Amino acid sequence: MKGIILAGGNATRLRPVTAVTSKQLLPVYDKPMIYYPLSVLMLSGIREILVITTGEDQPQFRRLLGDGSDLGLRLTYAVQTRPRGLADAFLLGADHIGDHSVALILGDNVFHGSSFIQNLRAATERVGGCRLFGYPVSDPHRYGIAEVDAEGRLLSLAEKPTATRSNLAVTGLYLYDNDVVSIAQQVRPSPRGELEITDINQVYLDQGRAALTELGRGTAWLDTGTFSSLMEAGQYIEILERRQGARIACIEEVALRMGYIDAAACLRLGKTMENSDYGRYVIEVATGSRIPELVP
């Protein structure tokens, strides 16, 4: 399975901060936002990842992540010249996907929880169409919503409905088989001029090949599209890290625990940041003084 992180867009709701940098490079407590979706793909076993950015911001992403080889990954980049919708990721990433299945994750979504990783790994092993992830919310009118029956079968999808029989929001993580590229090529722009991922999901649903995994208790899902939600995400990460003593979405640790790099490589990465608490944590992980943690 290949991976795609969609980190483009203008993030106008976060202006003036995003006038000079990408939203996905803003800090969520102690690390860049993009570390969180990147760690999710890494923990699912995906090592070939396409990062889609704006042309202006791409040099900063390259400076931060490079080609991924330091982490045992293969990172490539593509430019989205203007916001054209989430489904545009499959057109930009067609060559990257090739004849593989693909996981798309939004660069501003934060997932956390051991049960989440278990659900994700199980889902990546049996992608036979489209796999969505639903999370209960108190304000469903703000999200794309999925309706399921008593057995958990996906019945319908609606984008920001004014009235709904479900409170399951469709999160910013999507798994697809290889048909997604040809389906995306047939999608027409919506009235707002974008290629909507809901249209792709609806095709799979109409074909009886869409399923949804519910993420409930034991999992946290946070988006960071507003100043308040960005601060809430940072506070959540800070509280957990301070109480547990482990870093969430530490990509160097994930690379080591997943066997993508060895301890010596992890130690070298830590030493490049040894004047920071984050870097000292990576050094402790590399030298074996930290208990293994495999949560994003």
GROMACS .gro file of C-alpha atoms in nm, residues 70-283:
model
  214
   70ASP     CA    1   1.688   0.904   0.738
   71LEU     CA    2   1.366   0.739   0.861
   72GLY     CA    3   1.380   0.438   0.632
   73LEU     CA    4   1.109   0.588   0.411
   74ARG     CA    5   1.077   0.700   0.051
   75LEU     CA    6   0.916   1.044   0.042
   76THR     CA    7   0.828   1.216  -0.284
   77TYR     CA    8   0.650   1.546  -0.343
   78ALA     CA    9   0.387   1.692  -0.572
   79VAL     CA   10   0.247   2.044  -0.608
   80GLN     CA   11  -0.121   2.131  -0.596
   81THR     CA   12  -0.129   2.472  -0.765
   82ARG     CA   13  -0.466   2.565  -0.615
   83PRO     CA   14  -0.724   2.398  -0.390
   84ARG     CA   15  -0.902   2.151  -0.619
   85GLY     CA   16  -1.056   1.921  -0.361
   86LEU     CA   17  -0.940   1.612  -0.176
   87ALA     CA   18  -1.008   1.381  -0.470
   88ASP     CA   19  -0.748   1.570  -0.671
   89ALA     CA   20  -0.486   1.387  -0.463
   90PHE     CA   21  -0.549   1.071  -0.666
   91LEU     CA   22  -0.495   1.251  -0.995
   92LEU     CA   23  -0.175   1.413  -0.873
   93GLY     CA   24  -0.066   1.085  -0.717
   94ALA     CA   25  -0.161   0.845  -0.997
   95ASP     CA   26   0.199   0.761  -1.089
   96HIS     CA   27   0.291   0.726  -0.723
   97ILE     CA   28   0.002   0.486  -0.661
   98GLY     CA   29   0.076   0.275  -0.968
   99ASP     CA   30  -0.104  -0.056  -0.932
  100HIS     CA   31  -0.115  -0.046  -0.552
  101SER     CA   32  -0.384   0.031  -0.298
  102VAL     CA   33  -0.352   0.367  -0.124
  103ALA     CA   34  -0.408   0.543   0.207
  104LEU     CA   35  -0.489   0.914   0.197
  105ILE     CA   36  -0.458   1.117   0.516
  106LEU     CA   37  -0.515   1.487   0.561
  107GLY     CA   38  -0.217   1.678   0.690
  108ASP     CA   39  -0.415   1.856   0.961
  109ASN     CA   40  -0.570   1.551   1.129
  110VAL     CA   41  -0.440   1.413   1.459
  111PHE     CA   42  -0.521   1.056   1.561
  112HIS     CA   43  -0.413   0.893   1.884
  113GLY     CA   44  -0.477   0.565   2.062
  114SER     CA   45  -0.358   0.207   2.066
  115SER     CA   46  -0.699   0.081   1.957
  116PHE     CA   47  -0.681   0.315   1.658
  117ILE     CA   48  -0.357   0.158   1.537
  118GLN     CA   49  -0.507  -0.190   1.580
  119ASN     CA   50  -0.810  -0.089   1.373
  120LEU     CA   51  -0.594   0.073   1.109
  121ARG     CA   52  -0.363  -0.223   1.066
  122ALA     CA   53  -0.657  -0.460   1.041
  123ALA     CA   54  -0.816  -0.238   0.778
  124THR     CA   55  -0.502  -0.206   0.564
  125GLU     CA   56  -0.479  -0.584   0.544
  126ARG     CA   57  -0.818  -0.620   0.377
  127VAL     CA   58  -0.885  -0.321   0.153
  128GLY     CA   59  -1.132  -0.453  -0.102
  129GLY     CA   60  -1.281  -0.123  -0.204
  130CYS     CA   61  -1.311   0.183   0.017
  131ARG     CA   62  -1.255   0.190   0.393
  132LEU     CA   63  -1.362   0.498   0.589
  133PHE     CA   64  -1.320   0.576   0.957
  134GLY     CA   65  -1.606   0.727   1.156
  135TYR     CA   66  -1.587   0.918   1.481
  136PRO     CA   67  -1.883   1.033   1.694
  137VAL     CA   68  -1.920   1.412   1.718
  138SER     CA   69  -2.160   1.645   1.892
  139ASP     CA   70  -2.197   1.880   1.592
  140PRO     CA   71  -2.247   1.658   1.285
  141HIS     CA   72  -2.359   1.947   1.064
  142ARG     CA   73  -1.993   2.056   1.039
  143TYR     CA   74  -1.871   1.728   0.887
  144GLY     CA   75  -1.923   1.467   0.623
  145ILE     CA   76  -2.149   1.217   0.797
  146ALA     CA   77  -2.186   0.840   0.762
  147GLU     CA   78  -2.500   0.646   0.851
  148VAL     CA   79  -2.464   0.282   0.952
  149ASP     CA   80  -2.712   0.013   1.048
  150ALA     CA   81  -2.719  -0.190   1.370
  151GLU     CA   82  -2.456  -0.429   1.230
  152GLY     CA   83  -2.223  -0.144   1.136
  153ARG     CA   84  -2.288  -0.166   0.762
  154LEU     CA   85  -2.249   0.165   0.581
  155LEU     CA   86  -2.584   0.288   0.451
  156SER     CA   87  -2.538   0.647   0.336
  157LEU     CA   88  -2.303   0.944   0.321
  158ALA     CA   89  -2.390   1.312   0.345
  159GLU     CA   90  -2.172   1.623   0.334
  160LYS     CA   91  -2.245   1.868   0.619
  161PRO     CA   92  -2.615   1.782   0.643
  162THR     CA   93  -2.857   2.022   0.809
  163ALA     CA   94  -3.047   1.725   0.951
  164THR     CA   95  -2.901   1.380   1.006
  165ARG     CA   96  -2.981   1.047   1.166
  166SER     CA   97  -2.616   0.989   1.253
  167ASN     CA   98  -2.342   1.159   1.452
  168LEU     CA   99  -2.057   0.965   1.287
  169ALA     CA  100  -1.819   1.209   1.119
  170VAL     CA  101  -1.602   1.076   0.838
  171THR     CA  102  -1.245   1.148   0.947
  172GLY     CA  103  -0.958   1.260   0.727
  173LEU     CA  104  -0.820   0.910   0.673
  174TYR     CA  105  -0.926   0.701   0.373
  175LEU     CA  106  -0.815   0.363   0.237
  176TYR     CA  107  -0.884   0.259  -0.123
  177ASP     CA  108  -0.806  -0.018  -0.366
  178ASN     CA  109  -0.645   0.070  -0.696
  179ASP     CA  110  -0.977   0.154  -0.863
  180VAL     CA  111  -0.975   0.492  -0.688
  181VAL     CA  112  -0.757   0.645  -0.959
  182SER     CA  113  -0.996   0.564  -1.243
  183ILE     CA  114  -1.294   0.667  -1.029
  184ALA     CA  115  -1.129   1.001  -0.949
  185GLN     CA  116  -1.073   1.060  -1.320
  186GLN     CA  117  -1.450   1.043  -1.372
  187VAL     CA  118  -1.544   1.281  -1.089
  188ARG     CA  119  -1.670   1.620  -1.200
  189PRO     CA  120  -1.617   1.941  -1.000
  190SER     CA  121  -1.884   2.029  -0.746
  191PRO     CA  122  -2.063   2.367  -0.746
  192ARG     CA  123  -1.775   2.508  -0.543
  193GLY     CA  124  -1.534   2.400  -0.819
  194GLU     CA  125  -1.362   2.116  -0.633
  195LEU     CA  126  -1.333   1.741  -0.678
  196GLU     CA  127  -1.512   1.606  -0.371
  197ILE     CA  128  -1.393   1.292  -0.203
  198THR     CA  129  -1.752   1.225  -0.097
  199ASP     CA  130  -1.831   1.165  -0.466
  200ILE     CA  131  -1.561   0.896  -0.481
  201ASN     CA  132  -1.688   0.737  -0.162
  202GLN     CA  133  -2.042   0.741  -0.299
  203VAL     CA  134  -1.933   0.547  -0.608
  204TYR     CA  135  -1.784   0.277  -0.388
  205LEU     CA  136  -2.099   0.277  -0.171
  206ASP     CA  137  -2.324   0.241  -0.476
  207GLN     CA  138  -2.110  -0.054  -0.584
  208GLY     CA  139  -2.145  -0.215  -0.242
  209ARG     CA  140  -1.770  -0.185  -0.183
  210ALA     CA  141  -1.755   0.080   0.091
  211ALA     CA  142  -1.716   0.001   0.459
  212LEU     CA  143  -1.665   0.205   0.773
  213THR     CA  144  -1.467   0.138   1.088
  214GLU     CA  145  -1.602   0.320   1.393
  215LEU     CA  146  -1.343   0.486   1.613
  216GLY     CA  147  -1.492   0.520   1.957
  217ARG     CA  148  -1.361   0.519   2.309
  218GLY     CA  149  -0.989   0.465   2.331
  219THR     CA  150  -0.926   0.680   2.025
  220ALA     CA  151  -0.889   1.054   1.988
  221TRP     CA  152  -0.945   1.234   1.657
  222LEU     CA  153  -0.869   1.603   1.636
  223ASP     CA  154  -0.865   1.839   1.341
  224THR     CA  155  -0.671   2.162   1.357
  225GLY     CA  156  -0.851   2.391   1.116
  226THR     CA  157  -0.919   2.676   1.358
  227PHE     CA  158  -0.715   2.855   1.621
  228SER     CA  159  -0.922   2.705   1.901
  229SER     CA  160  -0.898   2.349   1.766
  230LEU     CA  161  -0.524   2.394   1.706
  231MET     CA  162  -0.477   2.503   2.067
  232GLU     CA  163  -0.697   2.218   2.195
  233ALA     CA  164  -0.488   1.964   2.002
  234GLY     CA  165  -0.169   2.108   2.145
  235GLN     CA  166  -0.306   2.097   2.498
  236TYR     CA  167  -0.418   1.738   2.452
  237ILE     CA  168  -0.072   1.631   2.335
  238GLU     CA  169   0.099   1.827   2.613
  239ILE     CA  170  -0.110   1.668   2.887
  240LEU     CA  171  -0.055   1.314   2.761
  241GLU     CA  172   0.317   1.357   2.705
  242ARG     CA  173   0.378   1.517   3.044
  243ARG     CA  174   0.180   1.252   3.231
  244GLN     CA  175   0.301   0.949   3.039
  245GLY     CA  176   0.658   1.055   2.969
  246ALA     CA  177   0.633   0.936   2.608
  247ARG     CA  178   0.620   1.147   2.294
  248ILE     CA  179   0.324   1.117   2.061
  249ALA     CA  180   0.407   1.107   1.687
  250CYS     CA  181   0.782   1.100   1.742
  251ILE     CA  182   0.870   0.987   1.390
  252GLU     CA  183   1.223   0.883   1.482
  253GLU     CA  184   1.090   0.655   1.755
  254VAL     CA  185   0.825   0.513   1.523
  255ALA     CA  186   1.090   0.441   1.259
  256LEU     CA  187   1.300   0.256   1.518
  257ARG     CA  188   1.012   0.056   1.669
  258MET     CA  189   0.886  -0.042   1.324
  259GLY     CA  190   1.231  -0.162   1.220
  260TYR     CA  191   1.274   0.099   0.948
  261ILE     CA  192   1.601   0.219   1.105
  262ASP     CA  193   1.838   0.077   1.366
  263ALA     CA  194   1.934   0.225   1.701
  264ALA     CA  195   2.254   0.380   1.564
  265ALA     CA  196   2.060   0.570   1.299
  266CYS     CA  197   1.804   0.681   1.557
  267LEU     CA  198   2.084   0.803   1.783
  268ARG     CA  199   2.234   1.008   1.500
  269LEU     CA  200   1.900   1.174   1.441
  270GLY     CA  201   1.863   1.251   1.810
  271LYS     CA  202   2.206   1.408   1.832
  272THR     CA  203   2.118   1.657   1.560
  273MET     CA  204   1.857   1.793   1.806
  274GLU     CA  205   2.031   1.724   2.138
  275ASN     CA  206   1.980   2.077   2.269
  276SER     CA  207   1.602   2.028   2.266
  277ASP     CA  208   1.382   1.813   2.490
  278TYR     CA  209   1.258   1.637   2.177
  279GLY     CA  210   1.609   1.550   2.066
  280ARG     CA  211   1.707   1.425   2.411
  281TYR     CA  212   1.399   1.202   2.407
  282VAL     CA  213   1.506   1.053   2.072
  283ILE     CA  214   1.850   0.984   2.220
   0.00000   0.00000   0.00000
